CSV table of N, CA, C and O in Angstrom, one decimal:
chain,number,residue,atom,x,y,z
A,1,MET,N,87.0,82.4,150.0
A,1,MET,CA,85.9,81.6,149.5
A,1,MET,C,86.3,81.0,148.1
A,1,MET,O,86.7,81.8,147.2
A,2,PRO,N,86.3,79.7,147.9
A,2,PRO,CA,86.7,79.1,146.6
A,2,PRO,C,85.7,79.5,145.5
A,2,PRO,O,84.5,79.6,145.7
A,3,VAL,N,86.3,79.6,144.4
A,3,VAL,CA,85.5,80.0,143.2
A,3,VAL,C,85.1,78.7,142.5
A,3,VAL,O,86.0,77.8,142.2
A,4,LYS,N,83.8,78.5,142.2
A,4,LYS,CA,83.4,77.3,141.5
A,4,LYS,C,83.3,77.6,140.0
A,4,LYS,O,82.9,78.7,139.5
A,5,THR,N,83.9,76.7,139.2
A,5,THR,CA,83.8,76.8,137.8
A,5,THR,C,83.2,75.6,137.2
A,5,THR,O,83.0,74.6,137.8
A,6,ARG,N,82.9,75.7,135.9
A,6,ARG,CA,82.3,74.5,135.2
A,6,ARG,C,83.3,73.3,135.2
A,6,ARG,O,82.9,72.2,135.2
A,7,ALA,N,84.5,73.6,135.2
A,7,ALA,CA,85.5,72.6,135.1
A,7,ALA,C,85.6,71.7,136.4
A,7,ALA,O,86.0,70.6,136.3
A,8,SER,N,85.0,72.2,137.5
A,8,SER,CA,85.0,71.5,138.7
A,8,SER,C,84.0,70.3,138.7
A,8,SER,O,84.1,69.4,139.5
A,9,LYS,N,83.1,70.4,137.8
A,9,LYS,CA,82.1,69.3,137.7
A,9,LYS,C,82.6,68.2,136.7
A,9,LYS,O,82.4,68.3,135.5
A,10,LYS,N,83.3,67.2,137.2
A,10,LYS,CA,83.8,66.2,136.3
A,10,LYS,C,82.7,65.2,136.0
A,10,LYS,O,82.1,64.6,136.9
A,11,LYS,N,82.4,65.0,134.8
A,11,LYS,CA,81.4,64.0,134.3
A,11,LYS,C,82.1,62.8,134.0
A,11,LYS,O,83.2,62.8,133.4
A,12,LYS,N,81.5,61.6,134.3
A,12,LYS,CA,82.1,60.3,133.9
A,12,LYS,C,81.8,60.1,132.4
A,12,LYS,O,80.7,60.2,132.0
A,13,VAL,N,82.9,59.8,131.7
A,13,VAL,CA,82.8,59.6,130.3
A,13,VAL,C,82.4,58.1,130.1
A,13,VAL,O,83.0,57.2,130.6
A,14,THR,N,81.3,57.9,129.4
A,14,THR,CA,80.8,56.5,129.2
A,14,THR,C,80.7,56.3,127.7
A,14,THR,O,80.6,57.2,126.9
A,15,SER,N,80.9,55.0,127.3
A,15,SER,CA,80.9,54.6,125.9
A,15,SER,C,79.5,54.7,125.3
A,15,SER,O,78.5,54.4,126.0
A,16,ALA,N,79.4,55.0,124.0
A,16,ALA,CA,78.1,55.1,123.3
A,16,ALA,C,77.7,53.7,122.9
A,16,ALA,O,76.5,53.5,122.7
A,17,ILE,N,78.6,52.7,122.9
A,17,ILE,CA,78.3,51.4,122.5
A,17,ILE,C,78.4,50.5,123.7
A,17,ILE,O,79.5,50.4,124.3
A,18,GLU,N,77.4,49.8,124.1
A,18,GLU,CA,77.4,48.8,125.2
A,18,GLU,C,78.5,47.7,125.0
A,18,GLU,O,78.5,47.1,123.9
A,19,GLY,N,79.4,47.5,125.9
A,19,GLY,CA,80.4,46.5,125.8
A,19,GLY,C,81.6,46.9,125.1
A,19,GLY,O,82.5,46.0,125.0
A,20,VAL,N,81.7,48.1,124.7
A,20,VAL,CA,82.9,48.6,124.0
A,20,VAL,C,83.5,49.8,124.8
A,20,VAL,O,82.7,50.7,125.1
A,21,SER,N,84.7,49.8,125.1
A,21,SER,CA,85.3,50.8,126.0
A,21,SER,C,85.4,52.1,125.2
A,21,SER,O,85.4,52.1,123.9
A,22,VAL,N,85.5,53.2,125.9
A,22,VAL,CA,85.6,54.6,125.3
A,22,VAL,C,86.9,54.6,124.4
A,22,VAL,O,86.9,55.1,123.3
A,23,ALA,N,88.0,54.0,124.9
A,23,ALA,CA,89.2,54.0,124.1
A,23,ALA,C,89.0,53.2,122.8
A,23,ALA,O,89.5,53.7,121.7
A,24,ASP,N,88.3,52.1,122.8
A,24,ASP,CA,88.1,51.3,121.6
A,24,ASP,C,87.2,52.1,120.6
A,24,ASP,O,87.4,52.0,119.4
A,25,VAL,N,86.2,52.8,121.2
A,25,VAL,CA,85.3,53.6,120.3
A,25,VAL,C,86.1,54.6,119.6
A,25,VAL,O,86.0,54.8,118.4
A,26,ARG,N,87.0,55.3,120.3
A,26,ARG,CA,87.8,56.4,119.7
A,26,ARG,C,88.8,55.8,118.7
A,26,ARG,O,89.1,56.4,117.7
A,27,ARG,N,89.3,54.6,119.0
A,27,ARG,CA,90.2,53.9,118.1
A,27,ARG,C,89.5,53.5,116.8
A,27,ARG,O,90.1,53.7,115.7
A,28,CYS,N,88.3,53.1,116.9
A,28,CYS,CA,87.5,52.7,115.7
A,28,CYS,C,87.2,54.0,114.9
A,28,CYS,O,87.3,53.9,113.6
A,29,LEU,N,86.8,55.0,115.5
A,29,LEU,CA,86.5,56.3,114.8
A,29,LEU,C,87.8,56.8,114.1
A,29,LEU,O,87.7,57.2,112.9
A,30,ASP,N,88.9,56.6,114.7
A,30,ASP,CA,90.2,57.0,114.1
A,30,ASP,C,90.5,56.1,112.9
A,30,ASP,O,90.9,56.6,111.8
A,31,PHE,N,90.2,54.8,113.0
A,31,PHE,CA,90.4,53.9,111.9
A,31,PHE,C,89.5,54.3,110.7
A,31,PHE,O,90.0,54.3,109.6
A,32,ILE,N,88.3,54.6,111.0
A,32,ILE,CA,87.4,55.0,109.9
A,32,ILE,C,87.9,56.3,109.2
A,32,ILE,O,87.9,56.4,108.0
A,33,ARG,N,88.3,57.3,110.0
A,33,ARG,CA,88.8,58.6,109.4
A,33,ARG,C,90.0,58.3,108.6
A,33,ARG,O,90.1,58.8,107.4
A,34,ARG,N,90.9,57.6,109.1
A,34,ARG,CA,92.2,57.3,108.4
A,34,ARG,C,91.9,56.5,107.1
A,34,ARG,O,92.5,56.7,106.1
A,35,SER,N,91.0,55.5,107.2
A,35,SER,CA,90.7,54.7,106.0
A,35,SER,C,90.2,55.5,104.9
A,35,SER,O,90.5,55.3,103.7
A,36,TYR,N,89.3,56.4,105.2
A,36,TYR,CA,88.7,57.3,104.2
A,36,TYR,C,89.7,58.3,103.6
A,36,TYR,O,89.8,58.5,102.4
A,37,LYS,N,90.5,58.9,104.5
A,37,LYS,CA,91.5,59.9,104.1
A,37,LYS,C,92.6,59.3,103.3
A,37,LYS,O,93.0,59.9,102.3
A,38,ASN,N,93.0,58.1,103.6
A,38,ASN,CA,94.1,57.4,102.9
A,38,ASN,C,93.8,57.0,101.5
A,38,ASN,O,94.6,57.2,100.5
A,39,ASP,N,92.6,56.5,101.3
A,39,ASP,CA,92.2,56.1,99.9
A,39,ASP,C,90.7,56.1,99.8
A,39,ASP,O,90.0,55.1,100.1
A,40,GLU,N,90.2,57.3,99.4
A,40,GLU,CA,88.8,57.5,99.3
A,40,GLU,C,88.1,56.5,98.3
A,40,GLU,O,87.0,56.1,98.5
A,41,SER,N,88.8,56.2,97.2
A,41,SER,CA,88.2,55.3,96.2
A,41,SER,C,88.0,53.8,96.7
A,41,SER,O,87.2,53.1,96.3
A,42,ALA,N,88.9,53.4,97.7
A,42,ALA,CA,88.9,52.1,98.2
A,42,ALA,C,88.0,51.9,99.4
A,42,ALA,O,87.8,50.8,99.9
A,43,PHE,N,87.5,53.0,99.9
A,43,PHE,CA,86.8,53.0,101.2
A,43,PHE,C,85.4,52.4,100.9
A,43,PHE,O,84.7,52.7,99.9
A,44,HIS,N,85.0,51.5,101.8
A,44,HIS,CA,83.7,50.8,101.6
A,44,HIS,C,83.1,50.6,103.0
A,44,HIS,O,83.9,50.3,103.9
A,45,MET,N,81.8,50.7,103.1
A,45,MET,CA,81.2,50.5,104.4
A,45,MET,C,81.3,49.0,105.0
A,45,MET,O,81.0,48.8,106.1
A,46,ALA,N,81.6,48.1,104.1
A,46,ALA,CA,81.7,46.7,104.5
A,46,ALA,C,83.1,46.3,105.0
A,46,ALA,O,83.3,45.1,105.4
A,47,ILE,N,84.0,47.2,105.1
A,47,ILE,CA,85.4,47.0,105.6
A,47,ILE,C,85.3,46.6,107.1
A,47,ILE,O,84.6,47.3,107.9
A,48,PRO,N,85.8,45.4,107.5
A,48,PRO,CA,85.8,45.0,108.9
A,48,PRO,C,86.7,45.9,109.8
A,48,PRO,O,87.8,46.3,109.3
A,49,ILE,N,86.3,46.1,111.0
A,49,ILE,CA,87.1,46.8,112.0
A,49,ILE,C,87.6,45.7,112.9
A,49,ILE,O,86.8,45.0,113.6
A,50,GLU,N,88.9,45.5,113.0
A,50,GLU,CA,89.5,44.5,113.8
A,50,GLU,C,90.0,45.0,115.1
A,50,GLU,O,90.1,46.2,115.3
A,51,GLY,N,90.2,44.1,116.0
A,51,GLY,CA,90.7,44.5,117.3
A,51,GLY,C,89.7,44.6,118.4
A,51,GLY,O,90.0,45.0,119.5
A,52,LEU,N,88.5,44.3,118.1
A,52,LEU,CA,87.4,44.3,119.1
A,52,LEU,C,86.9,42.9,119.4
A,52,LEU,O,87.1,42.0,118.6
A,53,GLU,N,86.3,42.7,120.5
A,53,GLU,CA,85.8,41.3,120.9
A,53,GLU,C,84.8,40.9,119.8
A,53,GLU,O,84.7,39.8,119.4
A,54,GLU,N,83.8,41.9,119.6
A,54,GLU,CA,82.8,41.6,118.6
A,54,GLU,C,83.3,42.1,117.2
A,54,GLU,O,83.9,43.2,117.2
A,55,THR,N,83.0,41.4,116.2
A,55,THR,CA,83.4,41.9,114.9
A,55,THR,C,82.4,42.9,114.3
A,55,THR,O,81.2,42.6,114.3
A,56,TYR,N,82.9,44.1,114.0
A,56,TYR,CA,82.0,45.1,113.4
A,56,TYR,C,82.6,45.5,112.0
A,56,TYR,O,83.8,45.4,111.8
A,57,THR,N,81.6,45.8,111.1
A,57,THR,CA,82.0,46.4,109.9
A,57,THR,C,81.9,47.9,110.1
A,57,THR,O,81.3,48.4,111.2
A,58,ILE,N,82.4,48.8,109.2
A,58,ILE,CA,82.3,50.2,109.4
A,58,ILE,C,80.8,50.6,109.5
A,58,ILE,O,80.4,51.4,110.4
A,59,GLU,N,80.0,50.0,108.7
A,59,GLU,CA,78.6,50.2,108.7
A,59,GLU,C,77.9,49.9,110.0
A,59,GLU,O,77.2,50.7,110.6
A,60,SER,N,78.1,48.7,110.5
A,60,SER,CA,77.5,48.3,111.8
A,60,SER,C,78.0,49.1,112.9
A,60,SER,O,77.3,49.4,113.9
A,61,PHE,N,79.3,49.4,112.9
A,61,PHE,CA,79.9,50.2,114.0
A,61,PHE,C,79.2,51.6,114.0
A,61,PHE,O,78.8,52.1,115.1
A,62,CYS,N,79.1,52.2,112.8
A,62,CYS,CA,78.5,53.6,112.8
A,62,CYS,C,77.1,53.6,113.2
A,62,CYS,O,76.6,54.5,113.9
A,63,PHE,N,76.3,52.5,112.8
A,63,PHE,CA,74.9,52.4,113.2
A,63,PHE,C,74.8,52.3,114.8
A,63,PHE,O,74.0,53.0,115.4
A,64,GLU,N,75.6,51.4,115.4
A,64,GLU,CA,75.6,51.3,116.8
A,64,GLU,C,76.0,52.6,117.5
A,64,GLU,O,75.5,52.9,118.6
A,65,PHE,N,77.0,53.2,117.0
A,65,PHE,CA,77.5,54.5,117.6
A,65,PHE,C,76.5,55.6,117.6
A,65,PHE,O,76.2,56.2,118.6
A,66,VAL,N,75.8,55.8,116.4
A,66,VAL,CA,74.8,56.8,116.3
A,66,VAL,C,73.6,56.4,117.2
A,66,VAL,O,73.1,57.3,117.9
A,67,LYS,N,73.2,55.2,117.2
A,67,LYS,CA,72.1,54.7,118.1
A,67,LYS,C,72.4,54.9,119.5
A,67,LYS,O,71.6,55.4,120.3
A,68,GLY,N,73.6,54.6,119.9
A,68,GLY,CA,74.0,54.7,121.3
A,68,GLY,C,74.2,56.2,121.8
A,68,GLY,O,73.8,56.5,122.9
A,69,THR,N,74.7,57.0,120.9
A,69,THR,CA,74.8,58.4,121.2
A,69,THR,C,73.4,59.1,121.3
A,69,THR,O,73.2,59.8,122.3
A,70,HIS,N,72.5,58.7,120.5
A,70,HIS,CA,71.2,59.2,120.6
A,70,HIS,C,70.5,58.8,121.9
A,70,HIS,O,69.9,59.6,122.5
A,71,THR,N,70.7,57.5,122.2
A,71,THR,CA,70.1,57.0,123.4
A,71,THR,C,70.6,57.7,124.7
A,71,THR,O,69.8,58.0,125.6
A,72,LYS,N,71.9,58.0,124.7
A,72,LYS,CA,72.5,58.7,125.8
A,72,LYS,C,71.9,60.1,125.9
A,72,LYS,O,71.7,60.6,127.0
A,73,ARG,N,71.8,60.8,124.8
A,73,ARG,CA,71.2,62.1,124.8
A,73,ARG,C,69.8,62.2,125.3
A,73,ARG,O,69.4,63.1,126.0
A,74,VAL,N,69.0,61.2,124.8
A,74,VAL,CA,67.6,61.2,125.2
A,74,VAL,C,67.5,60.9,126.7
A,74,VAL,O,66.6,61.5,127.4
A,75,LYS,N,68.4,60.1,127.3
A,75,LYS,CA,68.3,59.9,128.8
A,75,LYS,C,68.6,61.1,129.6
A,75,LYS,O,68.2,61.2,130.8
A,76,LYS,N,69.3,62.1,129.1
A,76,LYS,CA,69.7,63.3,129.8
A,76,LYS,C,68.5,64.1,130.1
A,76,LYS,O,67.8,64.6,130.5
């Protein structure tokens, strides 16, 4: 008889931001982390994040990310 584990339930990973892939979200979060870590004094919320179809600043990306994450949690 096969043993069932929690790992056998594969959940589909979805993006917290509509229209932005999971890989792009992770790339943006990494950009924000590295920007702050590299030069804390030059870090500003108005720095644009490049490489996405829609232009986001750090501030607008973070707002959309938190809003999307909260919306996903509430739907569960």
